[in-house]
Structures are given as structure tokens and as C-alpha cells.
Coordinates of C-alpha atoms and ligand atoms in Angstrom, one line a residue:
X30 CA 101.1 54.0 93.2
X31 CA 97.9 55.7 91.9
X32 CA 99.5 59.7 90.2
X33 CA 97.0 62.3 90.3
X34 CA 97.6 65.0 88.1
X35 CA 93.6 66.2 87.1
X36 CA 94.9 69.3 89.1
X37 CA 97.0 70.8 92.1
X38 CA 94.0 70.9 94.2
X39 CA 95.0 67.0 95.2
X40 CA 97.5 67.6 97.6
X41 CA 97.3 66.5 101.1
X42 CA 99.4 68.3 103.9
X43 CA 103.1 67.0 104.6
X44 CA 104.1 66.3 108.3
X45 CA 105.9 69.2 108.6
X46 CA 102.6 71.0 107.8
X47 CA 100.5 68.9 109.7
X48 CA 102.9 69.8 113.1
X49 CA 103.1 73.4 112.7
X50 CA 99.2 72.7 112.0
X51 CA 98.9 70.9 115.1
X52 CA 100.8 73.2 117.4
X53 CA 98.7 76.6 116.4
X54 CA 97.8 79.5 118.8
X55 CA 94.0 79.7 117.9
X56 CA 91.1 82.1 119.0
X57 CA 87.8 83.4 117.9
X58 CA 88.5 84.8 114.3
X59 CA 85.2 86.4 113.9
X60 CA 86.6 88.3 117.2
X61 CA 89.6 89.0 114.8
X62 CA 91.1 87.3 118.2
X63 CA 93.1 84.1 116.2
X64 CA 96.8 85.2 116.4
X65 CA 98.2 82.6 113.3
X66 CA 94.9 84.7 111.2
X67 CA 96.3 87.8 111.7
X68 CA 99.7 86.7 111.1
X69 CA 99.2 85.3 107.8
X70 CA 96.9 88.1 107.4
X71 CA 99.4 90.3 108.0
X72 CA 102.2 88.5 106.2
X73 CA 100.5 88.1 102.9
X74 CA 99.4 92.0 103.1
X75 CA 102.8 93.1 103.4
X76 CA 104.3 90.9 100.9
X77 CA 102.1 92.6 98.5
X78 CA 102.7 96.3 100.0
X79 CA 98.7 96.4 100.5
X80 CA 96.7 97.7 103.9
X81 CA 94.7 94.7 104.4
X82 CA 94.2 90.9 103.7
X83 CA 90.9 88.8 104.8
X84 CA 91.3 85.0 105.4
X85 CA 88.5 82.8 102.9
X86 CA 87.7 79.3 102.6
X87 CA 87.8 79.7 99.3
X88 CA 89.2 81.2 96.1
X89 CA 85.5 81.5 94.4
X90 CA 84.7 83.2 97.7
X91 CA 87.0 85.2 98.1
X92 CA 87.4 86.6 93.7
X93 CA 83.0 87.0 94.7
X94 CA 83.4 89.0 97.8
X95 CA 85.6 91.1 95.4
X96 CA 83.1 91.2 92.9
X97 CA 80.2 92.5 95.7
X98 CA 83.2 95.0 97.0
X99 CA 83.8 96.6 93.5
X100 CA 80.7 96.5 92.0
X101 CA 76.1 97.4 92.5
X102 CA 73.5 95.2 90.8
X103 CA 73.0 95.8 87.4
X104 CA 76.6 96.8 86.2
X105 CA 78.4 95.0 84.0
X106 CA 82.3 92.9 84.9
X107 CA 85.0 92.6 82.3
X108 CA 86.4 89.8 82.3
X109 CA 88.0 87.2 79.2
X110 CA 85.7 83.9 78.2
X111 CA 87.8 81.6 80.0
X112 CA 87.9 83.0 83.4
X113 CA 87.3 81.0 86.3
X114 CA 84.5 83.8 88.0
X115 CA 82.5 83.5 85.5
X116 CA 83.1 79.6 84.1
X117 CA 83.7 78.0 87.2
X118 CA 82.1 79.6 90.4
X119 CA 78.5 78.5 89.7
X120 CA 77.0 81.6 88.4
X121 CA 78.3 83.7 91.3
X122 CA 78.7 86.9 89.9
X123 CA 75.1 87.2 89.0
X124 CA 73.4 85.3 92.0
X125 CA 75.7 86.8 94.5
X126 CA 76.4 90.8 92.9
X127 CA 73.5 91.1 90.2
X128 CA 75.9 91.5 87.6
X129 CA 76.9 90.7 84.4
X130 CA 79.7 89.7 82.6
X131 CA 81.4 91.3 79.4
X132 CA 83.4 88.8 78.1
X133 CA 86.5 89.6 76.1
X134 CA 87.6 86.8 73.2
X135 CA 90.8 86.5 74.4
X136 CA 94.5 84.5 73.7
X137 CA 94.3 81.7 76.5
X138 CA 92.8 83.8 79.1
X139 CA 94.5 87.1 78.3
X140 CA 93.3 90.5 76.3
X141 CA 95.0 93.2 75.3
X142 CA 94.3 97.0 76.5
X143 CA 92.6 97.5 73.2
X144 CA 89.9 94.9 74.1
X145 CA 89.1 96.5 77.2
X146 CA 88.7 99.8 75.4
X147 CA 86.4 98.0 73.4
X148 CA 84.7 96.0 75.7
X149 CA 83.6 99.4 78.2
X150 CA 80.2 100.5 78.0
X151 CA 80.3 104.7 77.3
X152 CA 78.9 105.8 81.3
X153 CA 76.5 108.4 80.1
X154 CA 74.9 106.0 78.1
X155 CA 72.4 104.9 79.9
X156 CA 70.5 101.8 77.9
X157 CA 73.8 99.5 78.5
X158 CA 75.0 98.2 82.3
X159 CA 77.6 100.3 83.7
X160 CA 80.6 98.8 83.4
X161 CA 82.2 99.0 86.7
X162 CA 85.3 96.2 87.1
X163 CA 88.1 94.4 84.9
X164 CA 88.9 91.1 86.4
X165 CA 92.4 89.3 85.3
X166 CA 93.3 86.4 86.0
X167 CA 96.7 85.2 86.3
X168 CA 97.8 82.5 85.6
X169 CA 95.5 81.5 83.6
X170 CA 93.5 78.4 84.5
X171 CA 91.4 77.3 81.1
X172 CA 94.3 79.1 79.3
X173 CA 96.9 76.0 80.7
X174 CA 98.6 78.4 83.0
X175 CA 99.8 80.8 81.0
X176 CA 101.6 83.7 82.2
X177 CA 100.4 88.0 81.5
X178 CA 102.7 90.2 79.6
X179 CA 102.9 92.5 82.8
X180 CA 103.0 95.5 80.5
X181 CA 99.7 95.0 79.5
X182 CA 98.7 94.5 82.9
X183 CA 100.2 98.1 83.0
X184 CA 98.1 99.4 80.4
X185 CA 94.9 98.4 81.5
X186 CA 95.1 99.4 85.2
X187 CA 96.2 103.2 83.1
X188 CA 92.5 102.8 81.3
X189 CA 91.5 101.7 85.0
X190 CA 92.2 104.3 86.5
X191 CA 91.1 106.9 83.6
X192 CA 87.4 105.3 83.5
X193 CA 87.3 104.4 87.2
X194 CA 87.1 101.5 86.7
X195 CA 87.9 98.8 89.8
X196 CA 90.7 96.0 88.9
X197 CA 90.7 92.7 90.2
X198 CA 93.4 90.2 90.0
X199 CA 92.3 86.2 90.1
X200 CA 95.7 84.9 91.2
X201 CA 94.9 81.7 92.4
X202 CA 98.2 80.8 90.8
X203 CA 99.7 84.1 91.2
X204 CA 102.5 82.4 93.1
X205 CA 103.1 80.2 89.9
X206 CA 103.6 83.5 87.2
X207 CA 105.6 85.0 89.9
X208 CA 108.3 82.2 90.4
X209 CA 108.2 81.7 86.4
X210 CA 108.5 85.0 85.7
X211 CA 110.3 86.3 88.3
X212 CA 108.0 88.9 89.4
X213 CA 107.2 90.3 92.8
X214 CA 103.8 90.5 95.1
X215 CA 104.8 94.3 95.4
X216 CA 104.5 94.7 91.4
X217 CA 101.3 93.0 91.5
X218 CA 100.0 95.1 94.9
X219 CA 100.6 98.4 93.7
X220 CA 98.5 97.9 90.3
X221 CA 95.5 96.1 91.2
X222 CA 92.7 97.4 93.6
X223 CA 92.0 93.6 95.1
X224 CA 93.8 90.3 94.4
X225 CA 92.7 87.2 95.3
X226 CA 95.8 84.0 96.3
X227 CA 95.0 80.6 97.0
X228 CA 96.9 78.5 99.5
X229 CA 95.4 75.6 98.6
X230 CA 97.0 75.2 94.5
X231 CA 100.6 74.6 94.0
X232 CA 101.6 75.7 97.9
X233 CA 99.7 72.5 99.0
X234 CA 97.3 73.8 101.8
X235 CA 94.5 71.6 102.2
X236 CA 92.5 74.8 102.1
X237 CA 92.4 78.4 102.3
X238 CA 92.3 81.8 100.2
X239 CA 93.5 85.6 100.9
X240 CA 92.5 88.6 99.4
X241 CA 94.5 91.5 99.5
X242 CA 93.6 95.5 99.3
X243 CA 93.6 99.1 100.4
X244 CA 91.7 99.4 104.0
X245 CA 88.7 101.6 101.9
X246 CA 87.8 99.3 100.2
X247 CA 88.7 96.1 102.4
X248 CA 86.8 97.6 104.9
X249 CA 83.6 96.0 103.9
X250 CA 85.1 92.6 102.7
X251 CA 84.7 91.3 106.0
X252 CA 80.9 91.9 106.3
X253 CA 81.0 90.7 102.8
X254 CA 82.5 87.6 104.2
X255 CA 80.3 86.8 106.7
X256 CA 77.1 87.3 104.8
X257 CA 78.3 85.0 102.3
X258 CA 78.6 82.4 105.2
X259 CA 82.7 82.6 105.5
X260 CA 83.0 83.7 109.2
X261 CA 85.3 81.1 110.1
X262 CA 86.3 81.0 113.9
X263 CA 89.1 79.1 115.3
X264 CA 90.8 78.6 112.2
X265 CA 94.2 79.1 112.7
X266 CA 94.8 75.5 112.6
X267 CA 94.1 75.8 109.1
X268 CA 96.4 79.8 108.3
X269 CA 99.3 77.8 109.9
X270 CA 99.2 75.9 107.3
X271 CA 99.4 78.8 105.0
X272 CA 102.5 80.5 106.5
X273 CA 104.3 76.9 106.5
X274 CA 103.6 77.4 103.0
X275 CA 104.7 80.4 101.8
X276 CA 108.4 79.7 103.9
X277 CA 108.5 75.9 102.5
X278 CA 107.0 75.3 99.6
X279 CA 107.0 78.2 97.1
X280 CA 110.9 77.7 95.7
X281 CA 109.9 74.5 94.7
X282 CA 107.2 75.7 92.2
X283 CA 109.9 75.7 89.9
X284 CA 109.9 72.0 90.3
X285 CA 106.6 71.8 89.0
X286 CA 107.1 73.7 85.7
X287 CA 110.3 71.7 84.9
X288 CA 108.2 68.5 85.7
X289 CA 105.5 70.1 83.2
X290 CA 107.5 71.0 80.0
X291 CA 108.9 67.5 80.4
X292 CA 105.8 66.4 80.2
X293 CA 104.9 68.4 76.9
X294 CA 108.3 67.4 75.3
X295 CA 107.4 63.3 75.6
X296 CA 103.3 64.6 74.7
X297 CA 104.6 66.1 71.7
X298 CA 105.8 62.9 70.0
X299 CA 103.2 60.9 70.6
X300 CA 101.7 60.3 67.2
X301 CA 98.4 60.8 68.6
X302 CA 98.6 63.7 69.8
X303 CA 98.1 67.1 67.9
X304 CA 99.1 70.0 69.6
X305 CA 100.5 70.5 73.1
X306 CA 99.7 74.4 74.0
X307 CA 103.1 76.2 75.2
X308 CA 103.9 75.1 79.0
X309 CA 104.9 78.3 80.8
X310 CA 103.8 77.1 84.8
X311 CA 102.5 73.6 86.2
X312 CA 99.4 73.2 83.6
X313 CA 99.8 71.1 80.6
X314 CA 96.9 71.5 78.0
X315 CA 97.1 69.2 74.9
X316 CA 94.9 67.8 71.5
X317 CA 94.4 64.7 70.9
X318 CA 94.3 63.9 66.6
X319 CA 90.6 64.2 65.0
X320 CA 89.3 60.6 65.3
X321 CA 91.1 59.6 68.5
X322 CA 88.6 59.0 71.3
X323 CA 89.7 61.5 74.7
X324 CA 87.8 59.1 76.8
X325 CA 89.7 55.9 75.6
X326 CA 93.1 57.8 76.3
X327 CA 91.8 59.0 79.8
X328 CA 91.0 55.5 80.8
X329 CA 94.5 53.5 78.8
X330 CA 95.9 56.2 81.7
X331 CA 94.0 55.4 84.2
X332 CA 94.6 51.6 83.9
X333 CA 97.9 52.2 84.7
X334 CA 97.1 54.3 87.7
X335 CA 97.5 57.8 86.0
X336 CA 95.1 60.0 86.3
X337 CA 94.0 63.3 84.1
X338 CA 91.5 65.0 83.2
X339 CA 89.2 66.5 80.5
X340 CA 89.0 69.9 79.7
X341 CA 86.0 69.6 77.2
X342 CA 86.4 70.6 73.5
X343 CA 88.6 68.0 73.1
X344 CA 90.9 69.1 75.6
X345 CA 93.0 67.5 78.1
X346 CA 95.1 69.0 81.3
X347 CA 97.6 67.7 83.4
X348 CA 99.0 70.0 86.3
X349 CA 102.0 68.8 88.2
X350 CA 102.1 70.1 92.2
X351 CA 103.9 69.0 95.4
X352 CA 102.7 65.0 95.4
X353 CA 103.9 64.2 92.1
X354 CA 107.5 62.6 93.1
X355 CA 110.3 62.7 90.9
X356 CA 109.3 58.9 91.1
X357 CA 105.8 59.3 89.5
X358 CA 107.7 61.8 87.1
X359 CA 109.9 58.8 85.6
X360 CA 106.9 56.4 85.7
X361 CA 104.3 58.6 83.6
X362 CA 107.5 59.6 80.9
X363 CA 108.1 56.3 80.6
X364 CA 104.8 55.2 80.2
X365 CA 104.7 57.9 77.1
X366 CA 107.7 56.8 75.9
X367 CA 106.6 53.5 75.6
X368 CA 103.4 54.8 73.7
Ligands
LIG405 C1 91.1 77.3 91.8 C2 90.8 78.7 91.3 C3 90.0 79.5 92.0 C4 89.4 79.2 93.3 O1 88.8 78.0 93.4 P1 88.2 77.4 94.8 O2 88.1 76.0 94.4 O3 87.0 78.1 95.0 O4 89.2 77.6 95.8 C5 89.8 80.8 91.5 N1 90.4 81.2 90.3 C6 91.2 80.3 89.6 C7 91.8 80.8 88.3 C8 91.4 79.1 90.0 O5 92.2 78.3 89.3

């Protein structure tokens, strides 16, 4: 029994996916003719009480179609030091959209209002890019799934809105800050100008992103799309899977936190570990003691078929998701138990 838990990415599709997979209505979706598109299209726009949604491939394509929507070459994204569009989507920002990226010194992936008041360029100052988007992210990936004070969500789309500024929400795991703190797409949708979800994370698609807006400004995302080579055409096979998704598997996410702060609980008292950051979703970050080698601990896991991952700077990530069976759950506790 090998137990993946480098990430929630891993899962493969259940039977019951596969089926309604299997049985989809397609059509050409660059005709906008698939039916099970436009129905999760639909679906997921009205769950957030927003005009429009656009079917991706993939979360870094669809938070960087965002990025070209909200933003010209030359001006400048807010955004904190651990966000996934700037860390993680191979430069995109600037090789896609010309721009650059302000980056705010955050707590695990989150700012404050103040911090974005700092972080804004003045408009009729000319020498400095125009600052011209604040991008959240939420949950937090780097920052071990931690969850936004929504509050302060609140307060930034009011300095939004003042500056006129656009406001992007990463929510790859929205769906994960949502169930934990029970929050709704509506709150979200009638705060930020785009959001991007993935299907792919804890709702255990084998693939696929939506992101969510007003018609102005979605408008362009689909010429957006298809420049950056995301035309897709009959891919309903693959938006089925998305809306057995959202009716079957987003409950259970709850699963997937408890499994997590179990996890953190045994982590804590292992004598080599140092710190365990505070488990609020399905991410676990932890430190292993000065003088303890990561890669050692990595592979004493791995030899007994558990797998995780580092995080670099001596940190290490487990993220618990659909596959990991109450089964592997006992096995890996008691394999810390026993440490
Ligand atoms: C996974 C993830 C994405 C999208 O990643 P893809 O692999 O491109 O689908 C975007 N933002 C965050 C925070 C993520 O965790």
C-alpha cells in the first residue's frame, strides 16, 4: 500500500466519476456547443452569484488569464511572497502580462489592509509601475493551508475599490477555507473582481480549473484563453467530472482536515520535530530540529511506503485528500507513534 500525501494533486478519479465521465453529452467547446461545459460553467457561476465562468486546464492558467484580464505591460501586481502566481507558475506573470510583482512580507500567505496601503505605488507618480491588481490567495498553499480573516478580505477590496484597483482571488483551495470556515461562494463572488477554483485539489478531478467574473471583464477571458493555447474542444468528458465533484465530494473535505490535525497532534511529539505550523485545512507544514537531516526523514518514510514532500527551508508538507483511507490514516499514525 504505497500513501501519497506530497499533495492533493494525486488523486485518481473514483468509479462513480469515471461513469458519469463516461456517459457525458459532449460538443465542440470552442463552439461554446459542449452542454456538460456550460453546465458546470453555469453551475459554478451561480454558486458564486457572478455573470460568467470559463473552463481551464489549469489553475496557473486560469489565476494568468486573470492576470492579462486585469492588468497592461509594465504595471505592477500585489501579491504576498509566498503566492503560488508568482512562486509557482514559472514566471508567468511577467512572460505572459509584462508585469511585475510587489510582494508583501506576509503571515503564511496573508497581509493585512495596511500592507497593501503600503505596498501601492502613488498613480501620478510616474517613475514607479502602476500598480494595477491585488491578488489573494486563499487558502494558502506555501502558508500550509491557512485560512483569511474574511474581514480583512473586506478591507482590502474597500482600498480596491477606492484606488481602482482589480482583485483577484487564487482559490485553488477555496473550497477547503469555505467548508473549514463555513463560508459561502456568494461571500467570496461579491468581493472579488475574478476568482480562480480548481477541480483538480481536494474535489479529486483528474483535471480542470474555473474562473469566475462579471461579463465586462470575462468577456475577454476567453480570447485570453485561447491565445494562451487553452481552447479545449470536446471536453466535457473531463467538466463531468467537475460537477460529480462539487455534488459528491465537497462535504467530505472536512474528512481531510480532521485526518490533518491528527496528523499534527502525533508530529508534535515526535522528539525530532520542532514546530508543526497550526493545521486549519488539509495541509500540514512542520520543522524538523537543527541537525536532523529532512532528506533522511523523507526517505525512513518512504521505506515504509509513505510518501511526503519538501517544502525547502527546511520545511516539510503533508496534504491529506480523497485517496488517503482511513486505512492509510491508522498506518501512517502508527508509524509515528512508533517513532
Ligand atoms: C495548485 C494551485 C494552483 C494551480 O495549479 P495548477 O497545477 O496549474 O492547476 C494555483 N494556485 C494555488 C494556490 C495552488 O495551490
Amino acid at each position: 500500500m504505497t500513501i501519497d500525501l506530497r499533495s492533493d494533486t494525486v488523486t485518481k478519479p473514483t468509479k462513480g466519476m469515471l461513469n458519469t465521465m463516461m456517459q457525458a453529452q459532449v460538443g465542440d467547446d470552442v463552439y461554446k456547443e459542449d452542454p456538460t461545459v456550460n453546465a458546470l460553467e453555469e453551475r459554478i457561476a451561480d454558486m458564486f452569484g457572478k455573470e460568467k465562468a470559463l473552463f481551464f486546464p489549469t489553475g496557473s492558467m486560469a489565476n494568468q488569464a486573470a492576470i492579462k484580464l486585469h492588468t497592461n505591460p509594465g504595471d505592477q501586481v500585489i501579491c504576498d511572497k509566498y503566492a503560488h502566481i508568482y512562486n509557482y507558475e514559472g514566471g508567468g506573470a511577467s512572460f505572459n502580462s509584462g508585469v511585475s510583482c510587489k510582494l508583501i512580507d506576509g503571515n503564511r500567505g496573508m497581509f493585512s489592509v495596511n500592507q497593501v496601503l503600503d505596498a501601492i505605488n502613488p498613480p501620478d507618480f510616474y517613475h514607479s509601475p502602476l500598480t494595477s491588481l491585488v491578488a489573494i490567495e486563499n487558502t494558502t498553499n506555501k502558508g500550509g493551508g491557512a485560512c483569511w480573516d474574511f474581514n480583512e478580505i473586506l478591507k482590502i477590496k474597500g482600498v480596491c475599490d477606492e484606488q481602482k484597483l482589480g482583485f483577484h482571488l487564487d482559490g485553488a483551495r477555496i473550497w477547503n477555507a469555505l467548508v473549514a470556515k463555513n463560508e459561502t461562494p456568494k461571500q467570496y463572488g461579491e468581493v472579488f473582481d475574478t476568482i480562480s477554483v480548481c477541480l483538480s485539489k481536494g474535489l479529486g478531478c483528474p483535471i480542470g480549473s474555473v474562473l469566475i467574473g462579471d461579463e465586462a471583464i470575462m468577456s475577454n477571458a476567453i480570447r485570453i484563453r485561447k491565445i494562451f493555447g487553452g481552447g479545449m474542444r470536446q471536453v466535457g468528458y473531463l467538466a463531468a467530472a467537475g460537477l460529480y465533484a462539487l455534488d459528491n465530494n465537497m462535504e467530505r473535505l472536512k474528512e481531510d482536515h480532521k485526518k490533518a490535525k491528527e496528523i499534527g497532534e502525533e508530529l508534535k511529539k515526535l522528539p525530532v520535530v520542532k514546530t508543526v505550523e497550526s493545521i486549519e485545512t488539509n495541509i500540514v507544514i512542520f520543522e524538523l530540529n537543527e541537525g536532523i537531516d529532512e532528506t533522511a526523514f523523507v526517505k525512513q518514510l518512504a521505506d515504509k511506503n509513505v510518501h511526503i514532500i519538501g517544502m525547502g527551508g527546511g520545511k516539510l508538507r503533508m496534504v491529506t485528500h480523497l485517496d488517503y483511507s482511513n486505512e492509510m490514516h491508522k498506518t501512517v499514525l502508527n508509524i509515528f507513534k512508533a517513532k
